[in-house]
PDB file of C-alpha atoms in Angstrom:
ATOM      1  CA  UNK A   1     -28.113  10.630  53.880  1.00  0.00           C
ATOM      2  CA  UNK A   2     -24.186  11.544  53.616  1.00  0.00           C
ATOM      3  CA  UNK A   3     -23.172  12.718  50.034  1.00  0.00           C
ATOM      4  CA  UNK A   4     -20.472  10.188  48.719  1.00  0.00           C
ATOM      5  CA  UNK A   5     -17.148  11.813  47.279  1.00  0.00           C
ATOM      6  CA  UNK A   6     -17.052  11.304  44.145  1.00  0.00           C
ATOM      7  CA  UNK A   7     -13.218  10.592  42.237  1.00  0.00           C
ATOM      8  CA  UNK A   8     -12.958  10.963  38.550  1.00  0.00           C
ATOM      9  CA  UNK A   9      -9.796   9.506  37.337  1.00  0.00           C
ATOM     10  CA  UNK A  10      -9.359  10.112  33.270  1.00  0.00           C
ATOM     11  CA  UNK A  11      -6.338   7.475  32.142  1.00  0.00           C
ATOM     12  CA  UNK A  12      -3.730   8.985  29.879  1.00  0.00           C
ATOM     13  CA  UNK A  13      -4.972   8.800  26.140  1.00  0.00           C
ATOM     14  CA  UNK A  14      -2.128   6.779  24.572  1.00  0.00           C
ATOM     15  CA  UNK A  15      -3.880   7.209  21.236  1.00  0.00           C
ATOM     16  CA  UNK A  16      -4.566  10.681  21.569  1.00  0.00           C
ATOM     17  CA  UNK A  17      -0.385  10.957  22.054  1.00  0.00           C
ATOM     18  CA  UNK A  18       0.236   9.125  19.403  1.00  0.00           C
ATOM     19  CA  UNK A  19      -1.657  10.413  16.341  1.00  0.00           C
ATOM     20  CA  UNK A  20      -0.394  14.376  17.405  1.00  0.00           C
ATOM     21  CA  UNK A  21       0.681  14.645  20.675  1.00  0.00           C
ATOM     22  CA  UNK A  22       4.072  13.619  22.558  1.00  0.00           C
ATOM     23  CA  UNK A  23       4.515   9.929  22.446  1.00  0.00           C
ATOM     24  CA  UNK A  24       6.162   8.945  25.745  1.00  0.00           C
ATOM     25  CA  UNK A  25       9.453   7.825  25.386  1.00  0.00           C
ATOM     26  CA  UNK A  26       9.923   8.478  21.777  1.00  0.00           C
ATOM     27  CA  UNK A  27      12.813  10.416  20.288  1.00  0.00           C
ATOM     28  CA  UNK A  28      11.749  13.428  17.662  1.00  0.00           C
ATOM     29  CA  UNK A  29      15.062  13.163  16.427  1.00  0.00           C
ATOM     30  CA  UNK A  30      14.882   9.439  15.853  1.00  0.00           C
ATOM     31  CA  UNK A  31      10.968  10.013  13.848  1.00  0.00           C
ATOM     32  CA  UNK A  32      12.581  12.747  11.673  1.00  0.00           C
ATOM     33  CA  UNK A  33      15.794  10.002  11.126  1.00  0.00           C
ATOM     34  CA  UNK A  34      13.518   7.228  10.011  1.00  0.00           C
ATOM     35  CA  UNK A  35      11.426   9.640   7.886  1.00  0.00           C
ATOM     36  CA  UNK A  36      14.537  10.699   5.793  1.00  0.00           C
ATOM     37  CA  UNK A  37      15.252   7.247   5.948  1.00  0.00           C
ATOM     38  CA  UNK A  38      12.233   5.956   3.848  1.00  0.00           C
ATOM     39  CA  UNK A  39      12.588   9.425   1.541  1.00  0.00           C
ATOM     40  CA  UNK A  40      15.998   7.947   0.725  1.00  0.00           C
ATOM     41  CA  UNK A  41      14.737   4.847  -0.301  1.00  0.00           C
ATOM     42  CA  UNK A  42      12.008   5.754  -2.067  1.00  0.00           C
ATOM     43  CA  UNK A  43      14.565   7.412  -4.354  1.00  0.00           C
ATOM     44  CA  UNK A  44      15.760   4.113  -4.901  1.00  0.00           C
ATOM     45  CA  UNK A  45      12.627   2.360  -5.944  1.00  0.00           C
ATOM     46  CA  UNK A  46      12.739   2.853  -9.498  1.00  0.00           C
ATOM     47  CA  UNK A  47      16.009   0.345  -9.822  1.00  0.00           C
ATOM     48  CA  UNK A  48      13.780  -1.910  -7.397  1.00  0.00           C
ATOM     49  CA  UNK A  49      10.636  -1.844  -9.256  1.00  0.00           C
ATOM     50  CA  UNK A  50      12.564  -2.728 -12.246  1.00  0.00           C
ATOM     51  CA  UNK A  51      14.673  -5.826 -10.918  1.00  0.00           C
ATOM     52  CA  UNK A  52      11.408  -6.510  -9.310  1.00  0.00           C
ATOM     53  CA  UNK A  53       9.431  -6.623 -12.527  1.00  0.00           C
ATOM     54  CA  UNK A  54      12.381  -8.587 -14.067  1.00  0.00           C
ATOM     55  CA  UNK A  55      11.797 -11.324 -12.023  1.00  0.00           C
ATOM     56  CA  UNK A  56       8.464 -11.110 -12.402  1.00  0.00           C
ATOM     57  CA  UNK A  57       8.865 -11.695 -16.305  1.00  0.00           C
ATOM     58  CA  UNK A  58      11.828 -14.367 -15.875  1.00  0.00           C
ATOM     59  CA  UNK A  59       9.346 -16.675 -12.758  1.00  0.00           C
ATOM     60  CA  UNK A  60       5.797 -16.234 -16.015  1.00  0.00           C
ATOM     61  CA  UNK A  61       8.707 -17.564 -18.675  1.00  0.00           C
ATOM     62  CA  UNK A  62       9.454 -20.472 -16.435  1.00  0.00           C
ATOM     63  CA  UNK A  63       5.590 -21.107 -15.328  1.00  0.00           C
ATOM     64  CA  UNK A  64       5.099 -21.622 -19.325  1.00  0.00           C
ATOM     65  CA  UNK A  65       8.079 -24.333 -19.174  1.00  0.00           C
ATOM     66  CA  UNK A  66       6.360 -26.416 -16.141  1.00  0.00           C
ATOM     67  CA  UNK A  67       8.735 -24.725 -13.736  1.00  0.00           C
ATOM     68  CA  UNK A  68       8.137 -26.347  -9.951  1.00  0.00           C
ATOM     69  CA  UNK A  69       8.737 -23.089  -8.135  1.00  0.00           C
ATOM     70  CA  UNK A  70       8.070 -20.964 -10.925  1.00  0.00           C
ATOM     71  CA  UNK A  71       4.135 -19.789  -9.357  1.00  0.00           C
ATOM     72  CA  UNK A  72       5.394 -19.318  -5.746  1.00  0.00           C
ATOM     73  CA  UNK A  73       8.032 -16.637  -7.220  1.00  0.00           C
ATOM     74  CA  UNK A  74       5.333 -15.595  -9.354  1.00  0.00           C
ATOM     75  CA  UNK A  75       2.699 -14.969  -6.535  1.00  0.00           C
ATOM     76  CA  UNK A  76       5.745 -14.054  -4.007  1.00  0.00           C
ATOM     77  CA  UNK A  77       7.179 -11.180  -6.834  1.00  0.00           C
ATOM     78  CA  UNK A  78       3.107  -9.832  -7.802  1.00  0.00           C
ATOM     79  CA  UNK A  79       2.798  -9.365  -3.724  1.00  0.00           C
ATOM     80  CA  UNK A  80       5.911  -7.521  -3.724  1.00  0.00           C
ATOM     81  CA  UNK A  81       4.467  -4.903  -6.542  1.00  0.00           C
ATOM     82  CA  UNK A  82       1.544  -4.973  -4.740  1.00  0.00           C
ATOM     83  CA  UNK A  83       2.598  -3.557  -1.617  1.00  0.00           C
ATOM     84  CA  UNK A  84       5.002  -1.274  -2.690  1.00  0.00           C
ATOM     85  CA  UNK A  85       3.292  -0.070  -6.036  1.00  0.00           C
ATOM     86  CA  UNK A  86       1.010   2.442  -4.458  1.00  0.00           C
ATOM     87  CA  UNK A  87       3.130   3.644  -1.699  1.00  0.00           C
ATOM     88  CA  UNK A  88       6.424   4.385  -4.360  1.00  0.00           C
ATOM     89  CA  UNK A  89       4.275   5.919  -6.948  1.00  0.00           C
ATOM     90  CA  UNK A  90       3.408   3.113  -9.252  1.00  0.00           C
ATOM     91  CA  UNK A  91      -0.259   2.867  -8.098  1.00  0.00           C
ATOM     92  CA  UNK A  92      -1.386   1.088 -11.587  1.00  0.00           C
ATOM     93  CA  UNK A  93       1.473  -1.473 -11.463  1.00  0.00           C
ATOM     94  CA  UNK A  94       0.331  -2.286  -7.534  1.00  0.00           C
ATOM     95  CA  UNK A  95      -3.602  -2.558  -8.537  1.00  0.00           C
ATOM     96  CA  UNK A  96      -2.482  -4.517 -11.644  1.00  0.00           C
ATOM     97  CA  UNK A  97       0.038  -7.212  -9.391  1.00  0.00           C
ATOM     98  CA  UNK A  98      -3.151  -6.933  -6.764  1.00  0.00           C
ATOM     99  CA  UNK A  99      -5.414  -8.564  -9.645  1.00  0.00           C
ATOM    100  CA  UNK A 100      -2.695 -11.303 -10.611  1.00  0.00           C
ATOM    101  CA  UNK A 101      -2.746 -11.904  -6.779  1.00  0.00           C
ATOM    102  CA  UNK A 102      -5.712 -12.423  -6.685  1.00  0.00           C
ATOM    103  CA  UNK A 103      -5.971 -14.796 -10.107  1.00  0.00           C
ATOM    104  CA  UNK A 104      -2.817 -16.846  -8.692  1.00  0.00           C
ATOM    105  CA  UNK A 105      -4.442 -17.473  -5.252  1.00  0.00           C
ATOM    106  CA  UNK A 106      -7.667 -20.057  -6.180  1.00  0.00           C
ATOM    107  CA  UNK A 107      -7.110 -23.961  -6.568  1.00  0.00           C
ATOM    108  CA  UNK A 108      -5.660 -25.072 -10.061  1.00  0.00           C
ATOM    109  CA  UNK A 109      -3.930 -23.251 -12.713  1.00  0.00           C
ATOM    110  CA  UNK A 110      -4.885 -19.594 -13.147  1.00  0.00           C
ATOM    111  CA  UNK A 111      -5.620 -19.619 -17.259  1.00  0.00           C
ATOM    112  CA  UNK A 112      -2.059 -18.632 -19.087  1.00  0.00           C
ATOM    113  CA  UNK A 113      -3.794 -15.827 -21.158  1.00  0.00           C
ATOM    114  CA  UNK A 114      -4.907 -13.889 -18.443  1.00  0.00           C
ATOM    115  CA  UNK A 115      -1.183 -14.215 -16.333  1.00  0.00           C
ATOM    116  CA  UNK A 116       0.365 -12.512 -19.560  1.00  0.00           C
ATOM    117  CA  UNK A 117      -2.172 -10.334 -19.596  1.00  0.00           C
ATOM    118  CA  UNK A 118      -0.894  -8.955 -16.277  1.00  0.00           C
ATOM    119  CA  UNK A 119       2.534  -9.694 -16.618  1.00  0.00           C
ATOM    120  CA  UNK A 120       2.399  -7.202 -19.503  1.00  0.00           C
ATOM    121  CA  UNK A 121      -0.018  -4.405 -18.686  1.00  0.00           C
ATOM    122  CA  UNK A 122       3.032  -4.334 -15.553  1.00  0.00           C
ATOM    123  CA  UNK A 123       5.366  -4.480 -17.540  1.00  0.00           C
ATOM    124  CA  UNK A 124       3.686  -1.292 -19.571  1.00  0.00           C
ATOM    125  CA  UNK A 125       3.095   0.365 -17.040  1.00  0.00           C
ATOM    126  CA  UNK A 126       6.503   0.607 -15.610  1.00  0.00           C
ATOM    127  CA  UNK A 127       7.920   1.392 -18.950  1.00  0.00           C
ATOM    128  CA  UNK A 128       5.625   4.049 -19.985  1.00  0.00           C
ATOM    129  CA  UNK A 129       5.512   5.358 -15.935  1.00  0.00           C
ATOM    130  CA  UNK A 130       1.929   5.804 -15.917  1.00  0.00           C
ATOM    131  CA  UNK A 131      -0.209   7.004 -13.384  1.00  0.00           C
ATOM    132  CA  UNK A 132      -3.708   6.083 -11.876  1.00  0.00           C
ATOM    133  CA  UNK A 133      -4.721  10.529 -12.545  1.00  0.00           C
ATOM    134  CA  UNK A 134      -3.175  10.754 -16.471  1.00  0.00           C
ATOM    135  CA  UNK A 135      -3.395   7.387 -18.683  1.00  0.00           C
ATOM    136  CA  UNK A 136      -6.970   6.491 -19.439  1.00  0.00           C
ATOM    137  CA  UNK A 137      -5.866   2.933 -21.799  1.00  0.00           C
ATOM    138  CA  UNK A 138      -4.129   1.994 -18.818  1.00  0.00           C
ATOM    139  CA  UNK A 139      -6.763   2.749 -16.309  1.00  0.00           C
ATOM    140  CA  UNK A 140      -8.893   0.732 -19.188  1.00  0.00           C
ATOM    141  CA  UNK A 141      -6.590  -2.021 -18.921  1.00  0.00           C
ATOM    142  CA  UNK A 142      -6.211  -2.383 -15.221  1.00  0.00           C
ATOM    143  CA  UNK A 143     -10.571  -2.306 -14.764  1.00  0.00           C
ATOM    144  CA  UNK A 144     -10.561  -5.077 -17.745  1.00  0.00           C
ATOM    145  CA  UNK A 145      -7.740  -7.226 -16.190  1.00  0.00           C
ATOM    146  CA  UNK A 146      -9.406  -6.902 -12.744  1.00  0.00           C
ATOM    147  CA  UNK A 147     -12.762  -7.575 -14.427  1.00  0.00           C
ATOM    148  CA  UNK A 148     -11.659 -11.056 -15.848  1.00  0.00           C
ATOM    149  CA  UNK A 149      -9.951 -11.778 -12.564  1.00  0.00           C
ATOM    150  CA  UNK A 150     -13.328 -11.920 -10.558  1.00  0.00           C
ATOM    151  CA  UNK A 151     -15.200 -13.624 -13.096  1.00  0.00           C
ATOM    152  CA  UNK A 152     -12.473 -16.176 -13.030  1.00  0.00           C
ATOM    153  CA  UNK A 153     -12.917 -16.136  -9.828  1.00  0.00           C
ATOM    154  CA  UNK A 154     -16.228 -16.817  -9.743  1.00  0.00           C
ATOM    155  CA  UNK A 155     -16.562 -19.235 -12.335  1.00  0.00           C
ATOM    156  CA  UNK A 156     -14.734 -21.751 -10.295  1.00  0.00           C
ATOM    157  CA  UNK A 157     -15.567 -20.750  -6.881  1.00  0.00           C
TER     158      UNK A 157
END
């Protein structure tokens, strides 16, 4: 019997390249550019976080006047603190606009207590800047607010 040659051929690991090595065709220069790019505007956030968290406020005021719009901009402005709460350094406001998310999202009205409930702990938490590691109340608040979301939740799932 004739021994067969045997070819091992070992693709390039695109992943590999990716998470350490050199990405093919990518700049360094343009990496470091966008880098300093979101350090710049996560200077800014503070001024966003607060026009964000306005509007917040202003679309809950006109939810309690029977506003049309007024729980699309609520949901649309909680999912914007959401995703940018943790990753700007306002983890408590983004876990607390999570919950009111998640309260907004089922069928019917969400009950208005529990909206102002999370309207204000964000609200708090902005003004008093607090932190997931340092404020106990608040990381009492936040477990109680997401507490009565999921038994809302439930109760009329």
């Amino acid at each position: 019997m004739a021994k067969s040659q045997i070819e091992i051929f070992m693709p390039p690991n695109i992943l590999k390249a990716r998470l350490g090595g050199t990405i093919v065709g990518l700049d360094s220069g343009a990496l470091a550019r966008a880098e300093a790019a979101v350090a710049d505007l996560a200077s800014e956030y503070p001024n966003w976080i607060k026009a964000d968290v306005d509007a917040l406020v202003a679309a809950n005021a006109e939810r309690t006047t029977g506003g049309a719009n007024a729980k699309q901009a609520l949901m649309r402005t909680a999912h914007d603190l959401k995703s940018q709460g943790a990753h700007f350094g306002y983890p408590l406001i983004g876990r607390a606009a999570a919950s009111l998310c998640d309260l907004l999202d089922v069928n019917g009205e969400a009950p208005a207590p529990l909206v102002d409930a999370h309207v204000n702990a964000i609200r708090a938490f902005l003004r008093d800047h607090a932190e997931a590691d340092n404020e106990d109340t608040a990381l009492k608040l936040i477990a109680e607010l997401e507490q009565q979301t999921a038994e809302y939740r439930k109760a009329v799932a």
